[in-house]
């Protein structure tokens, strides 16, 4: 342990080291803020574009076709399917920009965790897509089964339609779980 012989020099040396740390941190902080600002702008623009395109394509109507409106009524919540996907896209893009921002700040541990999270997010997207398409297909097949069994007078058409619907939804759920690992 070093013995302090001149307190004035020790205080000046400590202040110089603190000022040096502050001055080396400021560019890192500015880089972090600039990357976050660019990420926010890009994420907002892409999110609005995705929401606009999904509404143009009629995604809300497709989501309501698979029974999302009934789910909303049961839960007492108003959902905007295109808006929800737009928000998910926003946060995904923002997370992508957050990785280099934390690198610029000098936080490699946080960057590694964010890298793992961003690497896993596509699996979640694919699982959601599989569930959505599976539910859409299940509704379509249930309608076909209901029509076919009603026209041939074989049993209760609703029971057969529900069996077909839930079998397809169950299969889609298994595929989605496999995708999520």
PDB file of C-alpha atoms in Angstrom:
ATOM      1  CA  UNK A   1       0.000   0.000   0.000  1.00  0.00           C
ATOM      2  CA  UNK A   2       1.364   3.352  -1.010  1.00  0.00           C
ATOM      3  CA  UNK A   3       1.754   5.957   1.643  1.00  0.00           C
ATOM      4  CA  UNK A   4       0.515   9.428   0.733  1.00  0.00           C
ATOM      5  CA  UNK A   5       3.234  11.976   1.392  1.00  0.00           C
ATOM      6  CA  UNK A   6       1.685  14.947  -0.357  1.00  0.00           C
ATOM      7  CA  UNK A   7      -2.064  15.261   0.033  1.00  0.00           C
ATOM      8  CA  UNK A   8      -2.334  18.028  -2.534  1.00  0.00           C
ATOM      9  CA  UNK A   9      -0.779  15.867  -5.266  1.00  0.00           C
ATOM     10  CA  UNK A  10      -2.956  12.902  -4.278  1.00  0.00           C
ATOM     11  CA  UNK A  11      -6.154  14.946  -4.539  1.00  0.00           C
ATOM     12  CA  UNK A  12      -5.095  16.457  -7.875  1.00  0.00           C
ATOM     13  CA  UNK A  13      -4.193  13.010  -9.213  1.00  0.00           C
ATOM     14  CA  UNK A  14      -7.552  11.582  -8.117  1.00  0.00           C
ATOM     15  CA  UNK A  15      -9.442  14.495  -9.694  1.00  0.00           C
ATOM     16  CA  UNK A  16      -7.434  14.128 -12.917  1.00  0.00           C
ATOM     17  CA  UNK A  17      -8.286  10.409 -13.059  1.00  0.00           C
ATOM     18  CA  UNK A  18     -11.971  11.133 -12.432  1.00  0.00           C
ATOM     19  CA  UNK A  19     -11.998  13.815 -15.141  1.00  0.00           C
ATOM     20  CA  UNK A  20     -10.224  11.422 -17.530  1.00  0.00           C
ATOM     21  CA  UNK A  21     -12.865   8.733 -16.883  1.00  0.00           C
ATOM     22  CA  UNK A  22     -15.657  11.249 -17.443  1.00  0.00           C
ATOM     23  CA  UNK A  23     -14.144  12.569 -20.668  1.00  0.00           C
ATOM     24  CA  UNK A  24     -13.677   9.040 -22.061  1.00  0.00           C
ATOM     25  CA  UNK A  25     -17.252   8.146 -21.104  1.00  0.00           C
ATOM     26  CA  UNK A  26     -18.909  11.108 -22.862  1.00  0.00           C
ATOM     27  CA  UNK A  27     -18.155   9.893 -26.438  1.00  0.00           C
ATOM     28  CA  UNK A  28     -19.410   6.430 -25.511  1.00  0.00           C
ATOM     29  CA  UNK A  29     -22.616   7.926 -24.143  1.00  0.00           C
ATOM     30  CA  UNK A  30     -23.080  10.080 -27.256  1.00  0.00           C
ATOM     31  CA  UNK A  31     -22.543   7.034 -29.491  1.00  0.00           C
ATOM     32  CA  UNK A  32     -25.070   5.090 -27.431  1.00  0.00           C
ATOM     33  CA  UNK A  33     -27.649   7.883 -27.719  1.00  0.00           C
ATOM     34  CA  UNK A  34     -27.094   8.365 -31.469  1.00  0.00           C
ATOM     35  CA  UNK A  35     -27.492   4.633 -32.156  1.00  0.00           C
ATOM     36  CA  UNK A  36     -30.643   4.529 -30.024  1.00  0.00           C
ATOM     37  CA  UNK A  37     -32.058   7.576 -31.824  1.00  0.00           C
ATOM     38  CA  UNK A  38     -31.432   6.022 -35.241  1.00  0.00           C
ATOM     39  CA  UNK A  39     -32.897   2.736 -33.997  1.00  0.00           C
ATOM     40  CA  UNK A  40     -35.987   4.500 -32.685  1.00  0.00           C
ATOM     41  CA  UNK A  41     -36.514   6.302 -36.001  1.00  0.00           C
ATOM     42  CA  UNK A  42     -36.040   3.144 -38.081  1.00  0.00           C
ATOM     43  CA  UNK A  43     -38.187   1.020 -35.745  1.00  0.00           C
ATOM     44  CA  UNK A  44     -40.992   3.570 -35.765  1.00  0.00           C
ATOM     45  CA  UNK A  45     -40.957   3.892 -39.560  1.00  0.00           C
ATOM     46  CA  UNK A  46     -40.891   0.138 -40.188  1.00  0.00           C
ATOM     47  CA  UNK A  47     -43.555  -0.486 -37.547  1.00  0.00           C
ATOM     48  CA  UNK A  48     -45.903   2.038 -39.121  1.00  0.00           C
ATOM     49  CA  UNK A  49     -45.227   0.594 -42.572  1.00  0.00           C
ATOM     50  CA  UNK A  50     -45.947  -2.952 -41.410  1.00  0.00           C
ATOM     51  CA  UNK A  51     -49.137  -1.868 -39.643  1.00  0.00           C
ATOM     52  CA  UNK A  52     -50.261   0.048 -42.743  1.00  0.00           C
ATOM     53  CA  UNK A  53     -49.536  -2.907 -45.055  1.00  0.00           C
ATOM     54  CA  UNK A  54     -51.293  -5.378 -42.776  1.00  0.00           C
ATOM     55  CA  UNK A  55     -54.377  -3.172 -42.642  1.00  0.00           C
ATOM     56  CA  UNK A  56     -54.281  -2.761 -46.432  1.00  0.00           C
ATOM     57  CA  UNK A  57     -54.136  -6.509 -46.916  1.00  0.00           C
ATOM     58  CA  UNK A  58     -57.071  -7.001 -44.554  1.00  0.00           C
ATOM     59  CA  UNK A  59     -55.174  -8.750 -41.784  1.00  0.00           C
ATOM     60  CA  UNK A  60     -57.667  -7.548 -39.175  1.00  0.00           C
ATOM     61  CA  UNK A  61     -60.485  -9.260 -41.044  1.00  0.00           C
ATOM     62  CA  UNK A  62     -58.505 -12.511 -41.274  1.00  0.00           C
ATOM     63  CA  UNK A  63     -57.738 -12.342 -37.552  1.00  0.00           C
ATOM     64  CA  UNK A  64     -61.420 -11.790 -36.793  1.00  0.00           C
ATOM     65  CA  UNK A  65     -62.286 -14.714 -39.082  1.00  0.00           C
ATOM     66  CA  UNK A  66     -60.357 -17.125 -36.864  1.00  0.00           C
ATOM     67  CA  UNK A  67     -62.291 -16.043 -33.789  1.00  0.00           C
ATOM     68  CA  UNK A  68     -60.247 -13.219 -32.355  1.00  0.00           C
ATOM     69  CA  UNK A  69     -63.359 -11.066 -31.922  1.00  0.00           C
ATOM     70  CA  UNK A  70     -64.956 -13.673 -29.680  1.00  0.00           C
ATOM     71  CA  UNK A  71     -61.758 -13.871 -27.656  1.00  0.00           C
ATOM     72  CA  UNK A  72     -61.742 -10.080 -27.314  1.00  0.00           C
ATOM     73  CA  UNK A  73     -65.342 -10.073 -26.091  1.00  0.00           C
ATOM     74  CA  UNK A  74     -64.659 -12.784 -23.518  1.00  0.00           C
ATOM     75  CA  UNK A  75     -61.571 -11.023 -22.207  1.00  0.00           C
ATOM     76  CA  UNK A  76     -63.110  -7.558 -22.329  1.00  0.00           C
ATOM     77  CA  UNK A  77     -60.109  -6.208 -24.236  1.00  0.00           C
ATOM     78  CA  UNK A  78     -60.003  -4.421 -27.570  1.00  0.00           C
ATOM     79  CA  UNK A  79     -57.201  -5.794 -29.726  1.00  0.00           C
ATOM     80  CA  UNK A  80     -55.914  -4.401 -32.976  1.00  0.00           C
ATOM     81  CA  UNK A  81     -54.146  -7.376 -34.632  1.00  0.00           C
ATOM     82  CA  UNK A  82     -52.251  -5.262 -37.174  1.00  0.00           C
ATOM     83  CA  UNK A  83     -51.264  -2.789 -34.453  1.00  0.00           C
ATOM     84  CA  UNK A  84     -50.063  -5.576 -32.175  1.00  0.00           C
ATOM     85  CA  UNK A  85     -47.852  -7.015 -34.920  1.00  0.00           C
ATOM     86  CA  UNK A  86     -46.593  -3.524 -35.713  1.00  0.00           C
ATOM     87  CA  UNK A  87     -45.624  -3.083 -32.061  1.00  0.00           C
ATOM     88  CA  UNK A  88     -43.857  -6.447 -32.044  1.00  0.00           C
ATOM     89  CA  UNK A  89     -41.886  -5.434 -35.144  1.00  0.00           C
ATOM     90  CA  UNK A  90     -41.032  -2.109 -33.478  1.00  0.00           C
ATOM     91  CA  UNK A  91     -39.555  -3.778 -30.407  1.00  0.00           C
ATOM     92  CA  UNK A  92     -37.699  -6.389 -32.458  1.00  0.00           C
ATOM     93  CA  UNK A  93     -35.982  -3.711 -34.548  1.00  0.00           C
ATOM     94  CA  UNK A  94     -35.326  -1.592 -31.467  1.00  0.00           C
ATOM     95  CA  UNK A  95     -33.676  -4.607 -29.790  1.00  0.00           C
ATOM     96  CA  UNK A  96     -31.491  -5.074 -32.854  1.00  0.00           C
ATOM     97  CA  UNK A  97     -30.279  -1.472 -32.526  1.00  0.00           C
ATOM     98  CA  UNK A  98     -29.880  -1.821 -28.769  1.00  0.00           C
ATOM     99  CA  UNK A  99     -27.099  -4.399 -29.241  1.00  0.00           C
ATOM    100  CA  UNK A 100     -24.603  -2.076 -30.957  1.00  0.00           C
ATOM    101  CA  UNK A 101     -25.711   0.730 -28.643  1.00  0.00           C
ATOM    102  CA  UNK A 102     -24.716  -1.275 -25.570  1.00  0.00           C
ATOM    103  CA  UNK A 103     -21.490  -2.252 -27.331  1.00  0.00           C
ATOM    104  CA  UNK A 104     -20.751   1.430 -27.888  1.00  0.00           C
ATOM    105  CA  UNK A 105     -21.381   2.059 -24.205  1.00  0.00           C
ATOM    106  CA  UNK A 106     -18.945  -0.702 -23.312  1.00  0.00           C
ATOM    107  CA  UNK A 107     -21.351  -3.232 -21.791  1.00  0.00           C
ATOM    108  CA  UNK A 108     -20.451  -6.582 -23.425  1.00  0.00           C
ATOM    109  CA  UNK A 109     -22.426  -8.676 -20.913  1.00  0.00           C
ATOM    110  CA  UNK A 110     -25.642  -6.847 -21.772  1.00  0.00           C
ATOM    111  CA  UNK A 111     -24.835  -7.149 -25.484  1.00  0.00           C
ATOM    112  CA  UNK A 112     -24.414 -10.909 -25.172  1.00  0.00           C
ATOM    113  CA  UNK A 113     -27.768 -11.296 -23.434  1.00  0.00           C
ATOM    114  CA  UNK A 114     -29.465  -9.129 -26.067  1.00  0.00           C
ATOM    115  CA  UNK A 115     -27.802 -11.156 -28.846  1.00  0.00           C
ATOM    116  CA  UNK A 116     -29.270 -14.337 -27.412  1.00  0.00           C
ATOM    117  CA  UNK A 117     -32.686 -12.719 -27.106  1.00  0.00           C
ATOM    118  CA  UNK A 118     -32.631 -11.400 -30.674  1.00  0.00           C
ATOM    119  CA  UNK A 119     -31.474 -14.796 -31.943  1.00  0.00           C
ATOM    120  CA  UNK A 120     -34.504 -16.420 -30.272  1.00  0.00           C
ATOM    121  CA  UNK A 121     -37.127 -13.887 -31.409  1.00  0.00           C
ATOM    122  CA  UNK A 122     -37.442 -15.312 -34.977  1.00  0.00           C
ATOM    123  CA  UNK A 123     -38.478 -18.624 -33.425  1.00  0.00           C
ATOM    124  CA  UNK A 124     -41.282 -16.798 -31.639  1.00  0.00           C
ATOM    125  CA  UNK A 125     -42.348 -15.101 -34.884  1.00  0.00           C
ATOM    126  CA  UNK A 126     -42.465 -18.413 -36.721  1.00  0.00           C
ATOM    127  CA  UNK A 127     -44.412 -20.025 -33.871  1.00  0.00           C
ATOM    128  CA  UNK A 128     -46.963 -17.203 -33.900  1.00  0.00           C
ATOM    129  CA  UNK A 129     -47.246 -17.457 -37.684  1.00  0.00           C
ATOM    130  CA  UNK A 130     -47.760 -21.228 -37.473  1.00  0.00           C
ATOM    131  CA  UNK A 131     -50.468 -20.768 -34.827  1.00  0.00           C
ATOM    132  CA  UNK A 132     -52.188 -18.047 -36.848  1.00  0.00           C
ATOM    133  CA  UNK A 133     -52.120 -19.994 -40.114  1.00  0.00           C
ATOM    134  CA  UNK A 134     -53.092 -23.198 -38.317  1.00  0.00           C
ATOM    135  CA  UNK A 135     -56.080 -21.516 -36.717  1.00  0.00           C
ATOM    136  CA  UNK A 136     -57.067 -19.978 -40.051  1.00  0.00           C
ATOM    137  CA  UNK A 137     -56.795 -23.374 -41.749  1.00  0.00           C
ATOM    138  CA  UNK A 138     -58.714 -24.998 -38.888  1.00  0.00           C
ATOM    139  CA  UNK A 139     -61.575 -22.546 -39.297  1.00  0.00           C
ATOM    140  CA  UNK A 140     -61.632 -23.111 -43.051  1.00  0.00           C
ATOM    141  CA  UNK A 141     -61.579 -26.919 -42.724  1.00  0.00           C
ATOM    142  CA  UNK A 142     -64.225 -26.818 -39.983  1.00  0.00           C
ATOM    143  CA  UNK A 143     -66.523 -24.879 -42.302  1.00  0.00           C
ATOM    144  CA  UNK A 144     -65.944 -27.421 -45.080  1.00  0.00           C
ATOM    145  CA  UNK A 145     -66.563 -30.361 -42.737  1.00  0.00           C
ATOM    146  CA  UNK A 146     -69.681 -28.705 -41.348  1.00  0.00           C
ATOM    147  CA  UNK A 147     -71.034 -28.153 -44.867  1.00  0.00           C
ATOM    148  CA  UNK A 148     -70.188 -31.654 -46.055  1.00  0.00           C
ATOM    149  CA  UNK A 149     -71.694 -33.420 -43.049  1.00  0.00           C
ATOM    150  CA  UNK A 150     -74.802 -31.210 -43.109  1.00  0.00           C
ATOM    151  CA  UNK A 151     -75.426 -31.951 -46.779  1.00  0.00           C
ATOM    152  CA  UNK A 152     -75.044 -35.718 -46.300  1.00  0.00           C
ATOM    153  CA  UNK A 153     -77.005 -35.842 -43.021  1.00  0.00           C
ATOM    154  CA  UNK A 154     -74.265 -37.727 -41.175  1.00  0.00           C
ATOM    155  CA  UNK A 155     -74.422 -37.067 -37.442  1.00  0.00           C
ATOM    156  CA  UNK A 156     -74.140 -33.642 -35.905  1.00  0.00           C
ATOM    157  CA  UNK A 157     -72.219 -31.306 -38.270  1.00  0.00           C
ATOM    158  CA  UNK A 158     -71.005 -29.067 -35.415  1.00  0.00           C
ATOM    159  CA  UNK A 159     -69.380 -31.965 -33.567  1.00  0.00           C
ATOM    160  CA  UNK A 160     -67.490 -33.103 -36.674  1.00  0.00           C
ATOM    161  CA  UNK A 161     -66.486 -29.513 -37.472  1.00  0.00           C
ATOM    162  CA  UNK A 162     -65.182 -28.977 -33.929  1.00  0.00           C
ATOM    163  CA  UNK A 163     -63.250 -32.254 -34.036  1.00  0.00           C
ATOM    164  CA  UNK A 164     -61.579 -31.174 -37.278  1.00  0.00           C
ATOM    165  CA  UNK A 165     -60.914 -27.652 -35.953  1.00  0.00           C
ATOM    166  CA  UNK A 166     -59.353 -28.738 -32.673  1.00  0.00           C
ATOM    167  CA  UNK A 167     -57.301 -31.503 -34.304  1.00  0.00           C
ATOM    168  CA  UNK A 168     -55.732 -28.984 -36.670  1.00  0.00           C
ATOM    169  CA  UNK A 169     -55.226 -26.412 -33.909  1.00  0.00           C
ATOM    170  CA  UNK A 170     -53.600 -29.085 -31.742  1.00  0.00           C
ATOM    171  CA  UNK A 171     -51.285 -30.069 -34.587  1.00  0.00           C
ATOM    172  CA  UNK A 172     -50.379 -26.410 -35.202  1.00  0.00           C
ATOM    173  CA  UNK A 173     -49.732 -25.958 -31.471  1.00  0.00           C
ATOM    174  CA  UNK A 174     -47.353 -28.936 -31.487  1.00  0.00           C
ATOM    175  CA  UNK A 175     -45.466 -27.479 -34.446  1.00  0.00           C
ATOM    176  CA  UNK A 176     -45.289 -24.078 -32.709  1.00  0.00           C
ATOM    177  CA  UNK A 177     -43.965 -25.678 -29.514  1.00  0.00           C
ATOM    178  CA  UNK A 178     -41.358 -27.554 -31.521  1.00  0.00           C
ATOM    179  CA  UNK A 179     -40.323 -24.261 -33.105  1.00  0.00           C
ATOM    180  CA  UNK A 180     -39.960 -22.671 -29.659  1.00  0.00           C
ATOM    181  CA  UNK A 181     -37.779 -25.617 -28.600  1.00  0.00           C
TER     182      UNK A 181
END
